[in-house]
XYZ file of N, CA and C in Angstrom:
348
model
N 116.341 68.867 59.947
C 114.929 69.219 60.185
C 114.503 70.084 59.037
N 113.279 69.867 58.580
C 112.762 70.636 57.436
C 112.652 72.139 57.767
N 112.951 72.995 56.838
C 112.723 74.383 57.014
C 111.475 74.819 56.371
N 110.590 75.658 57.112
C 109.332 76.076 56.602
C 109.318 77.524 56.330
N 108.861 78.060 55.297
C 108.824 79.539 55.002
C 107.423 79.928 54.528
N 106.808 80.840 55.292
C 105.456 81.249 55.083
C 105.483 82.586 54.259
N 104.478 82.723 53.517
C 104.247 83.999 52.742
C 102.847 84.151 52.528
N 102.520 85.461 52.084
C 101.158 85.749 51.767
C 100.404 86.605 52.739
N 101.023 86.924 53.865
C 100.342 87.765 54.867
C 100.254 89.221 54.354
N 99.504 90.029 55.174
C 99.365 91.415 54.718
C 98.125 91.975 55.385
N 97.793 93.275 54.874
C 96.689 94.009 55.443
C 95.486 93.807 54.463
N 94.342 93.491 55.085
C 93.115 93.270 54.282
C 91.924 93.863 55.107
N 90.994 94.272 54.404
C 89.772 94.785 55.073
C 88.857 93.741 55.547
N 87.995 94.006 56.544
C 87.040 93.018 56.996
C 86.284 92.574 55.770
N 85.970 91.233 55.789
C 85.276 90.576 54.560
C 86.124 90.161 53.475
N 87.388 90.599 53.525
C 88.281 90.219 52.441
C 88.863 88.877 52.645
N 89.849 88.569 51.635
C 90.435 87.309 51.580
C 91.832 87.440 51.406
N 92.615 86.379 51.903
C 94.061 86.243 51.669
C 94.374 84.779 51.595
N 95.491 84.429 50.943
C 96.003 83.092 50.826
C 97.382 82.979 51.342
N 97.550 82.307 52.382
C 98.898 82.062 52.937
C 99.523 80.825 52.289
N 100.852 80.880 52.109
C 101.485 79.714 51.589
C 102.628 79.389 52.532
N 102.984 78.073 52.494
C 104.104 77.428 53.430
C 104.816 76.554 52.511
N 106.169 76.934 52.250
C 107.026 75.982 51.523
C 107.918 75.232 52.395
N 108.064 74.017 52.132
C 109.021 73.163 52.856
C 110.254 72.955 52.111
N 111.449 73.015 52.837
C 112.703 73.091 52.171
C 113.024 71.690 51.640
N 112.305 70.562 52.073
C 112.619 69.244 51.498
C 111.275 68.492 51.517
N 111.189 67.443 50.616
C 110.086 66.720 50.568
C 110.103 65.698 51.765
N 108.910 65.709 52.349
C 108.731 64.643 53.467
C 107.523 63.924 53.175
N 107.618 62.808 52.419
C 106.423 62.151 52.051
C 105.666 61.418 53.086
N 106.377 61.246 54.117
C 105.781 60.469 55.310
C 105.279 61.378 56.454
N 105.183 62.784 56.197
C 104.780 63.660 57.261
C 103.406 63.095 57.812
N 103.122 63.437 59.139
C 101.985 63.078 59.761
C 100.986 64.155 59.528
N 101.229 65.464 59.801
C 100.372 66.571 59.655
C 101.050 67.822 59.232
N 100.378 68.700 58.631
C 100.962 69.918 58.135
C 99.922 70.909 58.225
N 100.217 72.046 58.868
C 99.080 73.016 59.120
C 99.552 74.377 59.626
N 98.570 75.016 60.287
C 98.749 76.375 60.760
C 98.291 76.655 62.138
N 98.997 77.401 62.925
C 98.684 77.944 64.155
C 98.630 79.454 63.917
N 98.121 80.186 64.826
C 98.136 81.736 64.906
C 98.311 82.167 66.281
N 98.916 83.372 66.424
C 99.148 83.913 67.687
C 98.642 85.344 67.688
N 97.563 85.710 68.372
C 97.053 87.046 68.483
C 97.704 87.732 69.571
N 97.646 89.049 69.518
C 98.386 89.860 70.503
C 97.955 89.549 71.902
N 98.896 89.265 72.747
C 98.587 88.921 74.214
C 98.007 87.501 74.400
N 97.973 86.685 73.494
C 97.408 85.343 73.530
C 98.431 84.335 73.242
N 98.156 83.073 73.725
C 98.952 81.987 73.322
C 98.623 81.540 71.907
N 99.703 80.891 71.305
C 99.565 80.372 69.975
C 98.456 79.318 69.949
N 97.558 79.401 68.964
C 96.301 78.545 68.895
C 96.269 77.845 67.529
N 95.655 76.688 67.581
C 95.508 75.872 66.392
C 94.536 76.560 65.414
N 94.858 76.524 64.161
C 93.794 76.985 63.112
C 93.370 75.822 62.276
N 94.360 75.154 61.608
C 93.894 74.102 60.650
C 95.059 73.170 60.356
N 94.737 71.914 60.019
C 95.808 70.971 59.683
C 95.253 70.019 58.572
N 96.210 69.591 57.742
C 95.945 68.564 56.750
C 96.796 67.438 56.915
N 96.272 66.159 57.026
C 97.030 65.009 57.191
C 97.531 64.409 55.997
N 98.470 63.459 56.031
C 99.045 63.002 54.876
C 97.971 62.309 53.864
N 96.984 61.815 54.486
C 95.920 61.172 53.676
C 95.007 62.178 53.051
N 95.171 63.408 53.364
C 94.211 64.533 52.827
C 93.162 64.887 53.760
N 92.956 64.252 54.896
C 91.909 64.653 55.739
C 92.325 65.939 56.424
N 91.351 66.783 56.673
C 91.542 68.170 57.240
C 90.820 68.303 58.485
N 91.333 69.272 59.397
C 90.667 69.513 60.587
C 90.822 70.978 60.871
N 89.807 71.688 61.374
C 89.781 73.034 61.545
C 89.342 73.360 62.916
N 89.806 74.645 63.387
C 89.292 75.176 64.621
C 87.892 75.673 64.304
N 86.961 75.664 65.247
C 85.666 76.117 65.062
C 85.441 77.521 64.592
N 86.424 78.355 65.082
C 86.425 79.731 64.802
C 86.681 80.150 63.277
N 87.200 79.145 62.634
C 87.506 79.407 61.174
C 86.858 78.453 60.215
N 86.232 77.468 60.785
C 85.585 76.456 59.971
C 84.457 77.151 59.077
N 84.537 76.825 57.733
C 83.584 77.459 56.831
C 84.176 78.691 56.098
N 85.118 79.280 56.725
C 85.786 80.474 56.182
C 87.201 80.186 55.595
N 87.936 79.345 56.263
C 89.237 78.941 55.813
C 89.321 77.613 55.211
N 90.199 77.429 54.266
C 90.405 76.163 53.671
C 91.877 75.772 53.490
N 92.316 74.728 54.008
C 93.684 74.214 53.890
C 93.794 73.292 52.806
N 94.896 73.337 52.074
C 95.152 72.436 50.884
C 96.624 72.267 50.796
N 97.026 71.247 50.042
C 98.457 71.044 49.894
C 98.814 70.562 48.453
N 100.050 70.842 48.014
C 100.491 70.357 46.810
C 101.800 69.598 47.131
N 101.717 68.343 47.201
C 102.871 67.590 47.656
C 104.017 67.635 46.553
N 103.659 67.690 45.354
C 104.727 67.827 44.305
C 105.551 69.190 44.470
N 104.987 70.197 44.972
C 105.586 71.438 45.161
C 106.129 71.640 46.590
N 105.858 70.679 47.474
C 106.223 70.827 48.902
C 105.577 72.066 49.447
N 104.352 72.219 49.170
C 103.612 73.457 49.577
C 102.233 73.075 50.329
N 101.946 74.002 51.288
C 100.516 73.972 51.938
C 100.045 75.407 51.947
N 98.764 75.431 51.765
C 98.113 76.686 51.582
C 96.946 76.840 52.634
N 96.746 78.147 53.045
C 95.622 78.413 53.828
C 94.890 79.522 53.070
N 93.674 79.195 52.595
C 92.789 80.217 51.891
C 91.884 80.780 52.885
N 91.815 82.043 53.204
C 91.172 82.716 54.169
C 90.149 83.629 53.652
N 88.848 83.410 53.761
C 87.790 84.168 53.274
C 86.918 84.872 54.480
N 86.251 85.918 54.072
C 85.365 86.544 55.051
C 86.248 86.923 56.395
N 87.368 87.477 56.205
C 88.201 87.694 57.330
C 87.565 88.830 58.240
N 87.893 88.556 59.533
C 87.393 89.388 60.659
C 88.477 90.007 61.366
N 88.313 91.158 61.986
C 89.322 91.697 62.750
C 89.969 90.770 63.852
N 89.219 89.847 64.286
C 89.695 88.890 65.272
C 90.604 87.891 64.643
N 90.693 87.829 63.287
C 91.691 86.905 62.723
C 93.066 87.538 62.646
N 93.153 88.834 63.017
C 94.432 89.479 63.036
C 95.407 88.820 63.961
N 96.541 88.276 63.399
C 97.495 87.425 64.109
C 98.740 87.187 63.326
N 99.719 86.725 64.003
C 100.825 86.202 63.287
C 100.455 84.663 63.011
N 100.644 84.219 61.752
C 100.207 82.874 61.336
C 101.512 82.019 61.222
N 101.552 80.887 61.794
C 102.825 80.019 61.725
C 102.462 78.717 61.103
N 103.190 78.293 60.265
C 103.134 77.016 59.560
C 103.881 75.965 60.386
N 103.373 74.720 60.474
C 104.171 73.694 61.145
C 104.008 72.422 60.362
N 104.900 71.461 60.527
C 104.952 70.073 59.950
C 105.339 69.112 60.961
N 104.582 68.166 61.118
C 104.865 66.993 62.064
C 105.396 65.802 61.239
N 106.490 65.223 61.863
C 107.004 63.889 61.349
C 106.101 62.798 61.802
N 106.207 61.628 61.333
C 105.533 60.489 61.785
C 105.772 60.217 63.298
N 106.933 60.676 63.852
C 107.213 60.534 65.157
C 106.753 61.753 65.998
N 105.998 62.609 65.362
C 105.416 63.823 65.882
C 106.336 64.839 66.330
N 107.559 64.733 65.760
C 108.520 65.907 65.888
C 108.007 67.052 65.110
N 108.031 68.267 65.567
C 107.354 69.434 64.962
C 108.385 70.493 64.557
N 108.279 70.929 63.203
C 109.075 71.978 62.698
C 108.126 73.148 62.517
N 108.742 74.374 62.789
C 107.878 75.637 62.707
C 108.517 76.549 61.667
N 107.703 77.353 61.103
C 108.156 78.384 60.268
C 108.236 79.654 61.159
N 108.727 80.740 60.577
C 108.975 81.912 61.397
C 107.724 82.821 61.439
N 106.711 82.583 60.650
C 105.455 83.312 60.770
C 105.268 84.326 59.672
N 103.928 84.665 59.428
C 103.631 85.849 58.629
C 102.442 86.576 59.199
N 102.519 87.828 59.077
C 101.567 88.693 59.740
C 100.266 88.883 58.933
N 99.265 88.705 59.498
C 97.827 89.038 58.926
C 97.143 90.056 59.719
N 96.877 91.238 59.104
C 96.114 92.325 59.828
C 94.770 92.480 59.072
N 93.675 92.385 59.742
C 92.398 92.735 59.135
C 91.780 94.004 59.856
N 91.731 94.969 59.091
C 91.410 96.252 59.573
C 90.858 97.241 58.426
N 89.825 98.020 58.737
C 89.385 98.990 57.733
C 90.143 100.294 57.938
């Protein structure tokens, strides 16, 4: 199973920006979807954004227009650019990748804190 490693989390002020990265241990040219979930304190893990193999993207309404997902297949990387961050974006962010059979691999997460 592919290993996923997230990076780029940290502390940022409201209105600020961060870019999360997710590196896959191996190339999977046939992946179905690759994206991000987040888990806020006391809540279940929730969908944030995904990018499909054909480049089509999908976002949760709470982040649409502020977050952008992108990928670099040559580098086995997916990115989440987060702008206009709000305190409610504070969460652990988890990268995932789905195989064509919809088997899902998860990263270990990276913490994002939005606070003044």
